[in-house]
C-alpha positions as MATLAB code, in Angstrom:
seq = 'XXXXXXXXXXXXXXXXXXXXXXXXXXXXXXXXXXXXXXXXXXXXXXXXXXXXXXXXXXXXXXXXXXXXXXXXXXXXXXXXXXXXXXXXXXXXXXXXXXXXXXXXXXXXXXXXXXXXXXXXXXXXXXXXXXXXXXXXXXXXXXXXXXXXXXXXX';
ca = [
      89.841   44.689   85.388;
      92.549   45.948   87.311;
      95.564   45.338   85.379;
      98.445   47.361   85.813;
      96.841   50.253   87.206;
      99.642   50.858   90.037;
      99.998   53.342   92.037;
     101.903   54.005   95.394;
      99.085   54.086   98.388;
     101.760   55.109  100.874;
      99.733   53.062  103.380;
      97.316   55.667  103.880;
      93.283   55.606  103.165;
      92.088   57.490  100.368;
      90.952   60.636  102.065;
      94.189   60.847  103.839;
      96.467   60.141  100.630;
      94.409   62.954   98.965;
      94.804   65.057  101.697;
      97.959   64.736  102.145;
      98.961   65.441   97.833;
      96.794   68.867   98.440;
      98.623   70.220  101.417;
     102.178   68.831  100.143;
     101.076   70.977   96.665;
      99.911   73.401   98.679;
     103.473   73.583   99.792;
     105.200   73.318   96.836;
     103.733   76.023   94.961;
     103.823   78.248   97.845;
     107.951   77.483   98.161;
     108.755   76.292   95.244;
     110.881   73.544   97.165;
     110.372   71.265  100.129;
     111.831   68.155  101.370;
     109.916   65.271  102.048;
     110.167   61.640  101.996;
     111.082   60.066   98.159;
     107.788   58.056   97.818;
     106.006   61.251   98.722;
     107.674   63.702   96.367;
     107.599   61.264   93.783;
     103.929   60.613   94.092;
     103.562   64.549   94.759;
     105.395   65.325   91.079;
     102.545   63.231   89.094;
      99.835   65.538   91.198;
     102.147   68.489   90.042;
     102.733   68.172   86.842;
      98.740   67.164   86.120;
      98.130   70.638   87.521;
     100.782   72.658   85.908;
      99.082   71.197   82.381;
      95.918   72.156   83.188;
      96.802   75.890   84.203;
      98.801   75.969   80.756;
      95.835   74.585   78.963;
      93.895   77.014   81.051;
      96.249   80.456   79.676;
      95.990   78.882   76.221;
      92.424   78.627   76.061;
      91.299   81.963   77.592;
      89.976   84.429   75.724;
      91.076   87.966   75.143;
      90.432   89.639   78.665;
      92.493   86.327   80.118;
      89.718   84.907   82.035;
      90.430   81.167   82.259;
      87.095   79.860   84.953;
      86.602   76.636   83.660;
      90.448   75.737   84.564;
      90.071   77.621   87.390;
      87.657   75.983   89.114;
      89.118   72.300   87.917;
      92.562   73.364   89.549;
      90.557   74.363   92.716;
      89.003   71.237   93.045;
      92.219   69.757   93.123;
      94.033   72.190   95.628;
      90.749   73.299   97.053;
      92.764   76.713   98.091;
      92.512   79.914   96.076;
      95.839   81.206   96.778;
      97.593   78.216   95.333;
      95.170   78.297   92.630;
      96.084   82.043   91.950;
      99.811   81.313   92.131;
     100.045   78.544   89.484;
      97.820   80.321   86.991;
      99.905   83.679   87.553;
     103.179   82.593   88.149;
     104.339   78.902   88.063;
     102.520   78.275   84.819;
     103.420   81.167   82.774;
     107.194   80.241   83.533;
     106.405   76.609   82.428;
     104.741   77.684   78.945;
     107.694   76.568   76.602;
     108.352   73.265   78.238;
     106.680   69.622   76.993;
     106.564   68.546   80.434;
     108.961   67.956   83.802;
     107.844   70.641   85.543;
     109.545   69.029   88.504;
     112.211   67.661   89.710;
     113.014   65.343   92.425;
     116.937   65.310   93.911;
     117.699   62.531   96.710;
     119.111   64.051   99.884;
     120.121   60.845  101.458;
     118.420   59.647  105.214;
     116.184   60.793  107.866;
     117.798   60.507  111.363;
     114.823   58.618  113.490;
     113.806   56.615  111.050;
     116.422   56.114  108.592;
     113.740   57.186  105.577;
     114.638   57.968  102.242;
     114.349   62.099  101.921;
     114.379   63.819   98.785;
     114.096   67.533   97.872;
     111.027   67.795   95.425;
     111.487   71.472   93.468;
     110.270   73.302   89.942;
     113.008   73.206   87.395;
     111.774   77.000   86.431;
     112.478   77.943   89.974;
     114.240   81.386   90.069;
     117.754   80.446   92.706;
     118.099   83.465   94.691;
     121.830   84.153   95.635;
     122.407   85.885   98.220;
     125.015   89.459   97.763;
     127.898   88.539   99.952;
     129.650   92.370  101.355;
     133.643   91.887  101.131;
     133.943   93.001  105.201;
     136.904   92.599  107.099;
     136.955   89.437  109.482;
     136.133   91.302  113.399;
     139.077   91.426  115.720;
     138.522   89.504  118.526;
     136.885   90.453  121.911;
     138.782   88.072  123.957;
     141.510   89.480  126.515;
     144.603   88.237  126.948;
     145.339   86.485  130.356;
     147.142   89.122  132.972;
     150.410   88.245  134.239;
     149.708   88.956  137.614;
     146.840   86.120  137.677;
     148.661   83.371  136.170;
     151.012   83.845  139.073;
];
């Protein structure tokens, strides 16, 4: 039986809906944030979040030399790409050690302009925010010349 065993299809087959979680995690652990439509993210943060506990299971379980294959090769199988794999084992999990779960959070970002869909930013809570070092310059004169006399004339 089938009861209560929801879960969002996005109105997609099941090779595309799968294909579409891998590249959208692909994403996410690659930038750490992107913006996509709610539904997505929030069906993208359950994908996450199963991975990010398996990578911590993985570093918990791995022996002395830190060789964690078995993990390994269950994370590829859901990325199927050995850079992401590499990144979430080396630095997305490791960051997420102390935490119980919510590796992720999703922050509404209001509508898209064709369509009017619901966008939200999907992002790791760990992420490091990079501000950028503002230089204390003078505002530039400006270029512009002033009118002649003669011409207005």
């Amino acid at each position: 039986m089938r009861h209560r065993r929801h879960r969002s299809r996005l109105n997609r087959t099941t090779e595309h809906r799968t294909a579409l979680m891998r590249n959208l995690a692909r994403a996410l652990l690659e930038h750490e944030i992107i913006k996509t439509t709610e539904p997505k993210a929030k069906q993208l943060r359950q994908f996450v979040e199963r991975l990010v506990t398996i990578a911590k299971d993985g570093i918990r379980a791995a022996d002395p030399a830190g060789v964690t294959l078995a993990k390994r090769r269950l994370a590829f199988s859901y990325l199927q790409d050995k850079e992401a794999v590499k990144r979430l084992f080396d630095v997305v999990a490791p960051r997420c050690m102390d935490r119980p779960g919510g590796y992720t959070r999703v922050v509404r970002c209001g509508r898209r302009m064709g369509d009017g869909a619901p966008m939200a930013y999907i992002e790791f809570v760990d992420r490091p925010v990079i501000i950028p070092e503002v230089d204390e310059k003078p505002a530039p004169k400006s270029r512009r010349r002033r009118p002649s006399e003669s011409a207005t004339a």
